[in-house]
Tab-separated table of C-alpha atoms in Angstrom:
chain	number	residue	atom	x	y	z
A	10	MET	CA	-0.351	-0.472	0.358
A	11	THR	CA	0.968	3.656	-0.662
A	12	PRO	CA	1.953	5.428	2.220
A	13	MET	CA	-0.044	8.801	3.241
A	14	SER	CA	2.308	11.490	1.497
A	15	ASP	CA	3.090	15.081	4.164
A	16	GLU	CA	0.824	16.635	1.010
A	17	ASP	CA	-1.880	14.637	1.903
A	18	GLU	CA	-1.348	14.790	5.362
A	19	ALA	CA	-1.614	18.362	5.479
A	20	ASN	CA	-4.830	19.263	3.338
A	21	TRP	CA	-6.681	16.174	5.844
A	22	ASP	CA	-4.795	16.696	9.848
A	23	THR	CA	-7.697	18.539	11.050
A	24	GLY	CA	-6.001	17.854	14.154
A	25	THR	CA	-3.629	21.094	13.542
A	26	HIS	CA	-7.185	22.650	14.489
A	27	ALA	CA	-7.843	23.262	18.341
A	28	ASP	CA	-11.285	24.914	17.660
A	29	PHE	CA	-12.346	21.182	15.213
A	30	TYR	CA	-10.301	19.546	18.116
A	31	GLN	CA	-11.866	20.639	21.528
A	32	TYR	CA	-15.812	21.016	19.209
A	33	TYR	CA	-14.993	17.774	18.499
A	34	GLU	CA	-13.539	16.527	21.652
A	35	ARG	CA	-16.496	17.880	23.613
A	36	ALA	CA	-19.661	16.549	20.944
A	37	SER	CA	-17.970	13.054	20.932
A	38	GLY	CA	-18.397	12.510	24.326
A	39	SER	CA	-21.746	13.730	24.714
A	40	ALA	CA	-24.980	11.371	25.353
A	41	VAL	CA	-26.746	12.435	21.776
A	42	ALA	CA	-23.533	10.611	19.923
A	43	ARG	CA	-23.145	7.618	21.812
A	44	GLN	CA	-27.222	7.104	20.873
A	45	ARG	CA	-26.491	7.800	17.651
A	46	PHE	CA	-23.749	5.606	16.965
A	47	ALA	CA	-25.865	2.925	19.531
A	48	ALA	CA	-28.605	2.684	17.420
A	49	ILE	CA	-26.675	2.343	14.341
A	50	GLN	CA	-25.227	-0.499	16.020
A	51	GLU	CA	-28.293	-2.701	17.055
A	52	THR	CA	-29.764	-2.071	14.040
A	53	LEU	CA	-26.624	-3.924	12.325
A	54	LEU	CA	-26.321	-6.520	14.695
A	55	ARG	CA	-29.749	-7.411	13.894
A	56	LEU	CA	-28.978	-7.871	10.144
A	57	LEU	CA	-26.104	-9.901	10.755
A	58	THR	CA	-26.735	-12.318	13.431
A	59	ALA	CA	-29.067	-15.345	12.465
A	60	PRO	CA	-32.042	-15.835	13.962
A	61	GLY	CA	-32.243	-17.394	17.438
A	62	GLN	CA	-28.792	-17.041	17.859
A	63	PRO	CA	-26.420	-15.011	19.810
A	64	ALA	CA	-24.326	-11.860	18.138
A	65	PRO	CA	-21.308	-13.580	16.552
A	66	ALA	CA	-17.414	-11.798	18.109
A	67	LEU	CA	-16.621	-9.439	14.866
A	68	ALA	CA	-13.371	-7.458	12.799
A	69	VAL	CA	-14.715	-4.139	12.823
A	70	ALA	CA	-13.446	-1.244	11.320
A	71	ASP	CA	-14.478	2.102	12.590
A	72	ILE	CA	-13.315	4.863	9.637
A	73	GLY	CA	-13.016	7.879	9.931
A	74	CYS	CA	-13.545	6.926	14.043
A	75	GLY	CA	-12.846	10.378	15.223
A	76	ALA	CA	-12.783	10.627	18.577
A	77	GLY	CA	-13.405	6.394	19.332
A	78	THR	CA	-17.101	6.249	20.440
A	79	GLN	CA	-18.308	4.142	18.443
A	80	ALA	CA	-15.159	2.420	17.762
A	81	ARG	CA	-16.021	1.705	21.920
A	82	LEU	CA	-19.120	0.688	21.636
A	83	TRP	CA	-18.118	-2.318	19.743
A	84	ALA	CA	-15.883	-3.205	21.606
A	85	GLU	CA	-17.788	-3.027	24.636
A	86	LYS	CA	-19.427	-6.087	23.162
A	87	GLY	CA	-16.500	-8.032	22.867
A	88	HIS	CA	-15.776	-7.663	19.224
A	89	HIS	CA	-12.167	-7.047	17.582
A	90	VAL	CA	-12.471	-3.235	17.235
A	91	PHE	CA	-10.184	-1.612	14.597
A	92	GLY	CA	-10.559	2.173	14.277
A	93	ALA	CA	-8.665	4.332	11.160
A	94	ASP	CA	-8.775	8.498	11.095
A	95	ILE	CA	-6.867	11.183	9.291
A	96	ASN	CA	-6.642	12.972	12.322
A	97	ARG	CA	-3.926	12.393	14.522
A	98	ALA	CA	-4.781	14.489	17.710
A	99	LEU	CA	-8.360	12.948	17.639
A	100	ILE	CA	-6.421	9.037	16.918
A	101	GLY	CA	-4.100	9.808	20.184
A	102	LEU	CA	-7.676	11.216	22.179
A	103	ALA	CA	-9.430	7.732	21.173
A	104	ARG	CA	-6.759	5.727	21.774
A	105	ARG	CA	-6.517	7.197	25.767
A	106	ARG	CA	-10.324	6.976	26.028
A	107	ALA	CA	-9.665	3.213	25.425
A	108	GLU	CA	-6.853	2.926	27.391
A	109	LEU	CA	-9.451	4.337	30.538
A	110	ASP	CA	-11.819	2.294	29.449
A	111	GLY	CA	-9.912	-0.813	29.460
A	112	LEU	CA	-10.575	-1.182	25.535
A	113	ASP	CA	-8.143	-3.447	23.094
A	114	ILE	CA	-9.196	-1.393	20.384
A	115	VAL	CA	-6.312	-0.712	17.648
A	116	PHE	CA	-5.925	2.400	16.527
A	117	ASP	CA	-4.329	4.210	12.931
A	118	VAL	CA	-3.157	7.035	11.822
A	119	ALA	CA	-4.805	6.534	8.291
A	120	SER	CA	-6.054	8.373	5.275
A	121	ALA	CA	-9.381	6.152	4.077
A	122	THR	CA	-8.227	5.678	0.927
A	123	VAL	CA	-4.911	4.004	2.110
A	124	LEU	CA	-6.267	1.670	4.711
A	125	PRO	CA	-3.712	-0.285	7.022
A	126	TRP	CA	-5.040	-3.417	6.596
A	127	ALA	CA	-5.083	-7.046	5.253
A	128	ASP	CA	-7.691	-7.732	2.596
A	129	ALA	CA	-10.287	-10.038	3.746
A	130	SER	CA	-9.413	-9.457	7.273
A	131	MET	CA	-12.704	-8.075	8.304
A	132	ASP	CA	-16.620	-9.065	9.077
A	133	LEU	CA	-17.943	-5.255	9.788
A	134	CYS	CA	-16.821	-1.742	7.785
A	135	ILE	CA	-19.470	0.966	9.251
A	136	ALA	CA	-17.701	4.680	7.396
A	137	PRO	CA	-20.595	7.382	8.459
A	138	GLU	CA	-20.969	10.891	7.697
A	139	LEU	CA	-16.599	10.232	5.910
A	140	LEU	CA	-17.723	9.468	2.012
A	141	GLU	CA	-18.766	13.237	1.066
A	142	HIS	CA	-15.923	14.754	2.608
A	143	VAL	CA	-13.055	12.877	0.806
A	144	ALA	CA	-12.441	13.986	-2.467
A	145	ASP	CA	-11.951	10.471	-3.596
A	146	TRP	CA	-14.678	8.637	-2.444
A	147	GLN	CA	-14.416	6.239	-4.639
A	148	SER	CA	-10.963	4.952	-3.349
A	149	CYS	CA	-12.182	4.951	-0.256
A	150	LEU	CA	-14.892	2.757	-1.233
A	151	SER	CA	-12.325	0.340	-2.960
A	152	GLU	CA	-10.273	0.182	0.128
A	153	MET	CA	-13.528	-0.718	2.379
A	154	VAL	CA	-14.331	-4.152	0.002
A	155	ARG	CA	-11.268	-5.150	-0.275
A	156	VAL	CA	-10.588	-5.463	3.290
A	157	LEU	CA	-13.849	-7.144	3.680
A	158	LYS	CA	-13.829	-10.551	4.131
A	159	PRO	CA	-16.356	-12.486	1.533
A	160	GLY	CA	-19.704	-12.642	3.207
A	161	GLY	CA	-18.498	-9.283	5.602
A	162	ALA	CA	-20.913	-6.130	5.444
A	163	LEU	CA	-20.450	-2.203	5.066
A	164	PHE	CA	-22.394	0.267	6.322
A	165	ILE	CA	-22.654	3.900	5.410
A	166	SER	CA	-24.114	6.701	5.441
A	167	THR	CA	-23.499	9.966	3.850
A	168	SER	CA	-25.290	12.925	1.995
A	169	ASN	CA	-28.359	12.474	0.090
A	170	LYS	CA	-28.263	14.701	-3.726
A	171	LEU	CA	-31.780	13.818	-3.981
A	172	CYS	CA	-33.016	15.241	-1.223
A	173	PRO	CA	-33.180	19.374	-0.866
A	174	VAL	CA	-33.179	18.867	3.120
A	175	GLN	CA	-29.696	18.383	4.360
A	176	GLU	CA	-27.513	19.728	6.829
A	177	GLU	CA	-23.916	20.441	5.797
A	178	PHE	CA	-24.537	24.558	3.989
A	179	ILE	CA	-26.781	26.552	5.098
A	180	LEU	CA	-28.286	27.243	1.991
A	181	PRO	CA	-31.616	25.884	0.887
A	182	GLY	CA	-32.268	23.276	-1.501
A	183	TYR	CA	-28.558	23.447	-1.506
A	184	SER	CA	-28.497	19.172	-2.463
A	185	TRP	CA	-30.428	20.534	-5.577
A	186	TYR	CA	-27.909	22.784	-7.047
A	187	PRO	CA	-26.092	22.780	-10.369
A	188	GLY	CA	-22.520	21.247	-9.640
A	189	PHE	CA	-21.237	23.642	-11.383
A	190	VAL	CA	-22.623	26.278	-8.275
A	191	LYS	CA	-21.613	23.460	-5.771
A	192	ARG	CA	-17.920	23.819	-6.389
A	193	ARG	CA	-17.972	27.413	-5.859
A	194	VAL	CA	-20.070	27.434	-2.885
A	195	GLU	CA	-17.465	25.011	-1.152
A	196	GLU	CA	-15.118	26.827	-2.347
A	197	LEU	CA	-16.329	30.114	-0.776
A	198	ALA	CA	-16.656	27.596	2.652
A	199	ARG	CA	-13.292	26.701	2.431
A	200	THR	CA	-11.892	31.249	2.072
A	201	THR	CA	-13.888	33.714	2.485
A	202	ARG	CA	-17.510	32.605	3.777
A	203	PRO	CA	-16.809	30.047	5.857
A	204	GLU	CA	-20.460	30.315	7.850
A	205	LEU	CA	-22.040	28.391	4.224
A	206	ALA	CA	-20.057	25.274	5.968
A	207	GLY	CA	-20.751	26.048	9.764
A	208	HIS	CA	-17.233	26.862	9.807
A	209	ALA	CA	-17.060	23.171	9.199
A	210	VAL	CA	-12.587	22.481	8.145
A	211	HIS	CA	-13.653	19.879	5.250
A	212	PRO	CA	-17.271	20.561	4.675
A	213	ALA	CA	-18.850	18.220	1.999
A	214	VAL	CA	-17.768	18.154	-1.817
A	215	ASN	CA	-19.794	15.157	-2.483
A	216	TRP	CA	-23.536	14.151	-2.379
A	217	PHE	CA	-24.950	10.700	-3.492
A	218	SER	CA	-27.967	8.322	-4.477
A	219	PHE	CA	-28.390	5.365	-3.098
A	220	TYR	CA	-29.438	4.141	-6.290
A	221	GLY	CA	-25.942	5.299	-7.668
A	222	LEU	CA	-23.706	4.258	-4.461
A	223	ARG	CA	-25.875	0.813	-5.122
A	224	ASP	CA	-24.545	0.418	-8.821
A	225	HIS	CA	-21.481	1.032	-7.924
A	226	LEU	CA	-21.108	-1.328	-4.756
A	227	ALA	CA	-22.998	-3.809	-7.268
A	228	ALA	CA	-20.113	-3.646	-9.951
A	229	ARG	CA	-17.679	-5.163	-7.067
A	230	GLY	CA	-19.582	-7.761	-5.919
A	231	LEU	CA	-22.338	-6.179	-3.000
A	232	ARG	CA	-25.345	-6.903	-2.361
A	233	CYS	CA	-27.167	-3.811	-1.077
A	234	MET	CA	-30.064	-2.532	1.277
A	235	ASP	CA	-31.191	0.625	2.174
A	236	ARG	CA	-33.148	2.020	4.799
A	237	PHE	CA	-36.279	1.073	4.479
A	238	ASP	CA	-34.925	-2.841	4.034
A	239	MET	CA	-33.199	-2.185	7.441
A	240	ILE	CA	-35.669	-0.581	9.447
A	241	ASP	CA	-37.476	-3.361	12.145
A	242	VAL	CA	-40.881	-3.380	11.706
A	243	SER	CA	-41.706	-5.730	15.026
A	244	GLY	CA	-43.526	-3.375	17.468
A	245	ARG	CA	-44.729	-1.366	14.969
A	246	GLY	CA	-48.112	-0.371	14.479
A	247	ALA	CA	-50.184	-1.717	11.249
A	248	PRO	CA	-50.527	1.668	9.544
A	249	ALA	CA	-46.873	1.648	9.679
A	250	ARG	CA	-45.994	-1.779	8.724
A	251	MET	CA	-48.513	-1.244	5.917
A	252	LEU	CA	-46.801	1.852	4.861
A	253	LEU	CA	-43.642	0.125	5.071
A	254	GLY	CA	-44.790	-2.842	2.640
A	255	LEU	CA	-45.937	-0.481	0.000
A	256	ILE	CA	-42.568	1.508	-0.297
A	257	ARG	CA	-40.436	-1.959	-0.711
A	258	LYS	CA	-43.118	-3.234	-3.218
A	259	VAL	CA	-43.350	-0.083	-4.613
A	260	PRO	CA	-40.520	1.644	-6.562
A	261	PRO	CA	-41.550	5.411	-7.352
A	262	LEU	CA	-42.761	5.286	-3.460
A	263	ARG	CA	-39.602	4.469	-2.672
A	264	PHE	CA	-38.264	6.798	-4.636
A	265	LEU	CA	-40.257	9.466	-3.186
A	266	GLY	CA	-39.312	7.554	0.568
A	267	HIS	CA	-35.444	8.645	-0.437
A	268	VAL	CA	-36.522	11.987	-1.735
A	269	ALA	CA	-37.973	12.690	1.618
A	270	THR	CA	-35.034	11.736	3.851
A	271	ALA	CA	-31.763	13.851	4.497
A	272	TYR	CA	-28.847	11.147	4.450
A	273	THR	CA	-28.226	8.280	2.769
A	274	VAL	CA	-28.061	5.011	4.360
A	275	LEU	CA	-27.541	2.009	3.138
A	276	LEU	CA	-25.413	-1.884	3.872
A	277	GLY	CA	-23.825	-3.953	1.549
A	278	VAL	CA	-23.342	-7.798	2.138
A	279	LYS	CA	-20.044	-8.672	-0.071
A	280	ALA	CA	-20.361	-11.879	-2.088
A	281	ARG	CA	-18.860	-15.128	-0.829
A	282	ALA	CA	-16.358	-16.336	-3.261
């Protein structure tokens, strides 16, 4: 694998920005962050565990792990967890927090485009809110597929270009802007108008749909589910079950469901040999 260049690290290591680090240190330790990651974990374990069987111990890769909140949740349940992030300062924070909790997690400073793990070494790769911020998103996905074992799963949450509502930029309907307008807004957000992207160090530069990601990953041997396939209907009332059943069966309704949801969510399962 090609090592990360000094230029790449300078461009992506947001640990040099004290305000970003301090914000992320607070936010990553909040109850809200733990609840969000716990909900993702609950969904993934339900989908990846055979009915009536205990959840297996998985090799879990947390890609873009930040301060390691999600990684710690998986380690607390006995999984073998590995985290990678380009931000050296946040990896240091993740290691300290894991050590304080007595958790054995391997954290690496690494780019998502050049992951530090062997081929077919992971049962599960988790990459929430990552792809929209990395220009070379294709290499990110190629690396995730590479490190997945046959039968392994990839969870992604990212931007949704189908929905006019989004949280990346303050401009209304931004997801639907033409590409050349988005490029100009991104340039302004990185230079003279940082408030356009909430002063984010690396504002979103990619906008996806489930359908586009599904087709991209299908060509690489992954079968994908969307947010509607992943919903647990148990405990829901008859109207909710009926609506979800219609969305799953009627493609135009499923499409409208994606238009109405601000983020793209996908779970891909790698084909077995």
